[in-house]
mmCIF file of C-alpha atoms in Angstrom:
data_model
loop_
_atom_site.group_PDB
_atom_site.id
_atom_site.type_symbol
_atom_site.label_atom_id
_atom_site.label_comp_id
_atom_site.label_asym_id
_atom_site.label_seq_id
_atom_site.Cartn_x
_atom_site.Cartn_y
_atom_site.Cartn_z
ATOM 1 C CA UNK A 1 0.000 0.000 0.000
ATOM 2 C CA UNK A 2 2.966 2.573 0.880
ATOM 3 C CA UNK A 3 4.068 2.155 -2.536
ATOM 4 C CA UNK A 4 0.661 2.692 -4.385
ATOM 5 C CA UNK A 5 0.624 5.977 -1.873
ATOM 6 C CA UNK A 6 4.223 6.931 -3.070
ATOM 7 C CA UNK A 7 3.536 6.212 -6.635
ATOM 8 C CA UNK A 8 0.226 8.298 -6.752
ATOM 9 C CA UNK A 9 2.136 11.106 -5.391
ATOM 10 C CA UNK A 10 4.678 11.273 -7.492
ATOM 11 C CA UNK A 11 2.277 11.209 -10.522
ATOM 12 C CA UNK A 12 0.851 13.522 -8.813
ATOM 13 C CA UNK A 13 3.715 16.214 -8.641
ATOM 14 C CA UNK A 14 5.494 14.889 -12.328
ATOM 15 C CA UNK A 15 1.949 15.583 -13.489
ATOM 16 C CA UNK A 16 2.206 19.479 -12.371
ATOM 17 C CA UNK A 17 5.889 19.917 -13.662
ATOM 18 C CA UNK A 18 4.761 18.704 -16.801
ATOM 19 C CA UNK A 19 1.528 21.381 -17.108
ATOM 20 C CA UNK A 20 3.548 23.833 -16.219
ATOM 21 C CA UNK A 21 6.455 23.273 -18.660
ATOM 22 C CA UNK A 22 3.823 22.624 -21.398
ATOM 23 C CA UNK A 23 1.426 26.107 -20.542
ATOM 24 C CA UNK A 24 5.431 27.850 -20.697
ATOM 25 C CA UNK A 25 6.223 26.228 -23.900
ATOM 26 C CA UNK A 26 2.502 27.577 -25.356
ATOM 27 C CA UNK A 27 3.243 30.525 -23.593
ATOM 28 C CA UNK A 28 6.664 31.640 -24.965
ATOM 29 C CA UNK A 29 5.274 30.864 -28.712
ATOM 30 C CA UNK A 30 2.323 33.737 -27.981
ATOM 31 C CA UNK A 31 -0.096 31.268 -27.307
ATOM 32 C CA UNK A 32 -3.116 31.758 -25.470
ATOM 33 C CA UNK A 33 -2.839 30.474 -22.154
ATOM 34 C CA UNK A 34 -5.591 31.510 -19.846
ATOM 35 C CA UNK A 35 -7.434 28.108 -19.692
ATOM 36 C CA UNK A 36 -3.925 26.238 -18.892
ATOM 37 C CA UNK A 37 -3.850 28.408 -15.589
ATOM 38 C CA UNK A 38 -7.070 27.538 -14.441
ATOM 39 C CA UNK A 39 -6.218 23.971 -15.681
ATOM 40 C CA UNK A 40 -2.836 24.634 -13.189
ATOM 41 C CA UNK A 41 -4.709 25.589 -10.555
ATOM 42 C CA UNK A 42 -6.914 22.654 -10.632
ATOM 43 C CA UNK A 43 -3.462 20.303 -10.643
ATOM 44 C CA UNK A 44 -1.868 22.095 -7.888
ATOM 45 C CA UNK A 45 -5.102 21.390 -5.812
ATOM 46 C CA UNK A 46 -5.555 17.784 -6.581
ATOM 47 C CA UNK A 47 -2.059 17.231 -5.635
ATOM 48 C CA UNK A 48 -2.058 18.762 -3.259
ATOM 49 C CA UNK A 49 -4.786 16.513 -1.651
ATOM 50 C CA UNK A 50 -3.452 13.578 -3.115
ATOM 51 C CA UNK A 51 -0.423 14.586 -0.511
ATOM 52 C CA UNK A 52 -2.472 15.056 2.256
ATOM 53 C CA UNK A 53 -4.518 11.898 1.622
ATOM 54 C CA UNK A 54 -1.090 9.669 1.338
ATOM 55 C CA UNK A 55 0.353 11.446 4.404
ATOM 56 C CA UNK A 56 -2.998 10.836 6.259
ATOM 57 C CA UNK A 57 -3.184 7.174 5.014
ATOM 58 C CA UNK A 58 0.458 5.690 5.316
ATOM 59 C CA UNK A 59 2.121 8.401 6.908
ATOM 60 C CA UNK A 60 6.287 7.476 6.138
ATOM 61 C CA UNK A 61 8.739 9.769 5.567
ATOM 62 C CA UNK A 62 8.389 10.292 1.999
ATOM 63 C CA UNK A 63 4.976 11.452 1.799
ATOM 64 C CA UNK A 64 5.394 13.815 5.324
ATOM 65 C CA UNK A 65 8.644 15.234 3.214
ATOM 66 C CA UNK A 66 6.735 15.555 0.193
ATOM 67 C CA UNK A 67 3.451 17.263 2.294
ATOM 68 C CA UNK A 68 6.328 19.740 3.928
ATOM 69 C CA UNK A 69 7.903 20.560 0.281
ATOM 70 C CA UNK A 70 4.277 21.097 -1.302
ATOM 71 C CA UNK A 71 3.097 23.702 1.883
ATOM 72 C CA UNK A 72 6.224 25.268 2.228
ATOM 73 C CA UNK A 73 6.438 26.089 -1.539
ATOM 74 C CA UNK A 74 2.869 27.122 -1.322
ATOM 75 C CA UNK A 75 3.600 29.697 1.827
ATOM 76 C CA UNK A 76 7.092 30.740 -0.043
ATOM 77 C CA UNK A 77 5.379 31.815 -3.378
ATOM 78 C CA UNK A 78 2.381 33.274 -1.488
ATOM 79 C CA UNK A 79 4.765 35.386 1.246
ATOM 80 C CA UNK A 80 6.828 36.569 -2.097
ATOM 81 C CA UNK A 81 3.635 37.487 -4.066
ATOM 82 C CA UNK A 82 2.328 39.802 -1.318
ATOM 83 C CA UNK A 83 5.666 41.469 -0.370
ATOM 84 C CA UNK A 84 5.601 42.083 -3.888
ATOM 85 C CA UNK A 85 1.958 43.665 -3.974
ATOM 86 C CA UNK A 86 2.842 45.897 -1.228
ATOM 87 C CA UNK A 87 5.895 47.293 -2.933
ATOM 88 C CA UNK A 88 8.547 45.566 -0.458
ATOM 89 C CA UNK A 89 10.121 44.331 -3.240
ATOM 90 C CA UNK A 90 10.364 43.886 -6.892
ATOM 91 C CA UNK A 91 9.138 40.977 -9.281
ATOM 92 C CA UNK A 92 12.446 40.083 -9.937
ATOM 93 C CA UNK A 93 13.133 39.251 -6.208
ATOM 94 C CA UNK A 94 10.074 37.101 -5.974
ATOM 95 C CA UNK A 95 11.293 33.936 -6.893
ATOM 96 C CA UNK A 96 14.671 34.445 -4.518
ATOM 97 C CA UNK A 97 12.103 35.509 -1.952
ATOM 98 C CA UNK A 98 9.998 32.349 -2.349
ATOM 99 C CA UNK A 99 13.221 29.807 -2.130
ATOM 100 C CA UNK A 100 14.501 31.620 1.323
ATOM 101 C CA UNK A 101 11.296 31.110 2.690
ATOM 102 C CA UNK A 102 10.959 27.388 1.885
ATOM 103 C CA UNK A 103 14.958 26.666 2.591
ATOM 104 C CA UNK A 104 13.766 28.178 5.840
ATOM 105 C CA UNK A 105 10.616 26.481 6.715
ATOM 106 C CA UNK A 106 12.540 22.703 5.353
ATOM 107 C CA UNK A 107 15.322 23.643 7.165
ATOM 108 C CA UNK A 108 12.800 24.179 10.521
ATOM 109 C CA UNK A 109 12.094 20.780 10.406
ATOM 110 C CA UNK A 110 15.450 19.587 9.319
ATOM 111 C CA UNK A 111 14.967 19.038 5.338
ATOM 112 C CA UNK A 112 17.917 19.936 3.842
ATOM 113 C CA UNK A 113 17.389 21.938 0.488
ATOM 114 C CA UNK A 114 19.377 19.930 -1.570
ATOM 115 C CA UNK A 115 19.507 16.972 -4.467
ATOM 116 C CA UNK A 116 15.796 15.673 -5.048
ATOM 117 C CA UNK A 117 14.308 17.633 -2.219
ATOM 118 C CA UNK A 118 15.959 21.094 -4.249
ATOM 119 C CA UNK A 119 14.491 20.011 -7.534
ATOM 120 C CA UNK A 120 10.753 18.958 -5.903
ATOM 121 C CA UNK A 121 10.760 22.359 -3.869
ATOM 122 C CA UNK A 122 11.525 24.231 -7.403
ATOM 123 C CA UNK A 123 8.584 22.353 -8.953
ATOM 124 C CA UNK A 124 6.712 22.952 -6.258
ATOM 125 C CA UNK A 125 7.209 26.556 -6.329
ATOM 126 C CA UNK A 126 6.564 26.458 -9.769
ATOM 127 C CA UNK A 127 3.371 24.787 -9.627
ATOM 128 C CA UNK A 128 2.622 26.921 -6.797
ATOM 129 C CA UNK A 129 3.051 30.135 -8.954
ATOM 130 C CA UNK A 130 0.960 29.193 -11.568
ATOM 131 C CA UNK A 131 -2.132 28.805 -8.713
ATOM 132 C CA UNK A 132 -1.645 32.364 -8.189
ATOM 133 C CA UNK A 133 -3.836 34.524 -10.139
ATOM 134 C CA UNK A 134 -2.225 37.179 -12.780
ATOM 135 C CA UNK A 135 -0.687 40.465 -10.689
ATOM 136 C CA UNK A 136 0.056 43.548 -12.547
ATOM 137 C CA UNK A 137 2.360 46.056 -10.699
ATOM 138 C CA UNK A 138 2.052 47.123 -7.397
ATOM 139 C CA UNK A 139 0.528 49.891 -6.279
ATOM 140 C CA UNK A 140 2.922 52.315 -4.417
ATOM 141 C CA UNK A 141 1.838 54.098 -1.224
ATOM 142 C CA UNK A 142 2.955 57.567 -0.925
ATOM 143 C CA UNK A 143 2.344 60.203 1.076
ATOM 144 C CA UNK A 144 0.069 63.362 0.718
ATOM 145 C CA UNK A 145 2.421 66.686 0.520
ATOM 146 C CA UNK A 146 1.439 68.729 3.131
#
């Protein structure tokens, strides 16, 4: 059974990887893309509680480090996205931004960023960008002259 749970997930997260290098392919040839992204979406969620079902089912160590790469990617991308929105920083920091915070959050429970668990938290983050819906650029605050 721990296999069948292993197996599933991995589909599961190859199966986002591949959507997202696919809508990018369409993407960079000025193809349309705004169904893919809702398609995304819909992949990011349903592995995402394929995860949670294997970790819930036959909790082992590879689906709790695959559960903690998959939420930490999730609160990485979203933390980046709304320091963006708010001006803290710019679009091309998000991605950095995203990584520190899941390197962090891994490393809080003693994942080491590195090998498979580097490339899975990339695809993760990945996957976990295309969830997001489409930003333009931020609004800045400033302040009334007196």
């Amino acid at each position: 059974m721990n296999e069948t749970v292993i197996i599933i997930t991995l589909a599961a997260l190859l199966a986002i990887v591949v959507i997202g290098w696919v809508l990018y392919a369409l993407k960079s040839k000025g193809k349309d893309i705004s169904k893919g992204f809702e398609t995304a979406e819909k992949v990011a969620n349903i592995a995402n509680t394929v995860t949670d079902v294997a970790a819930t089912i036959a909790p082992n160590p590879v689906t709790s480090t695959l559960q903690k790469i998959a939420d930490a990617a999730k609160i990485g991308t979203n933390s980046a996205e709304q320091l963006y929105l708010n001006g803290s920083i710019t679009a091309d920091q998000r991605k950095a931004e995203a990584e520190k915070v899941l390197k962090t959050a891994l490393g809080l429970d003693g994942i080491a960023y590195e090998g498979d668990v580097a490339s899975l938290g990339d695809s993760a983050m990945e996957a976990a960008v295309k969830a997001l819906p489409k930003t333009g650029v931020a609004a800045k605050t400033t302040t009334p002259a007196a």
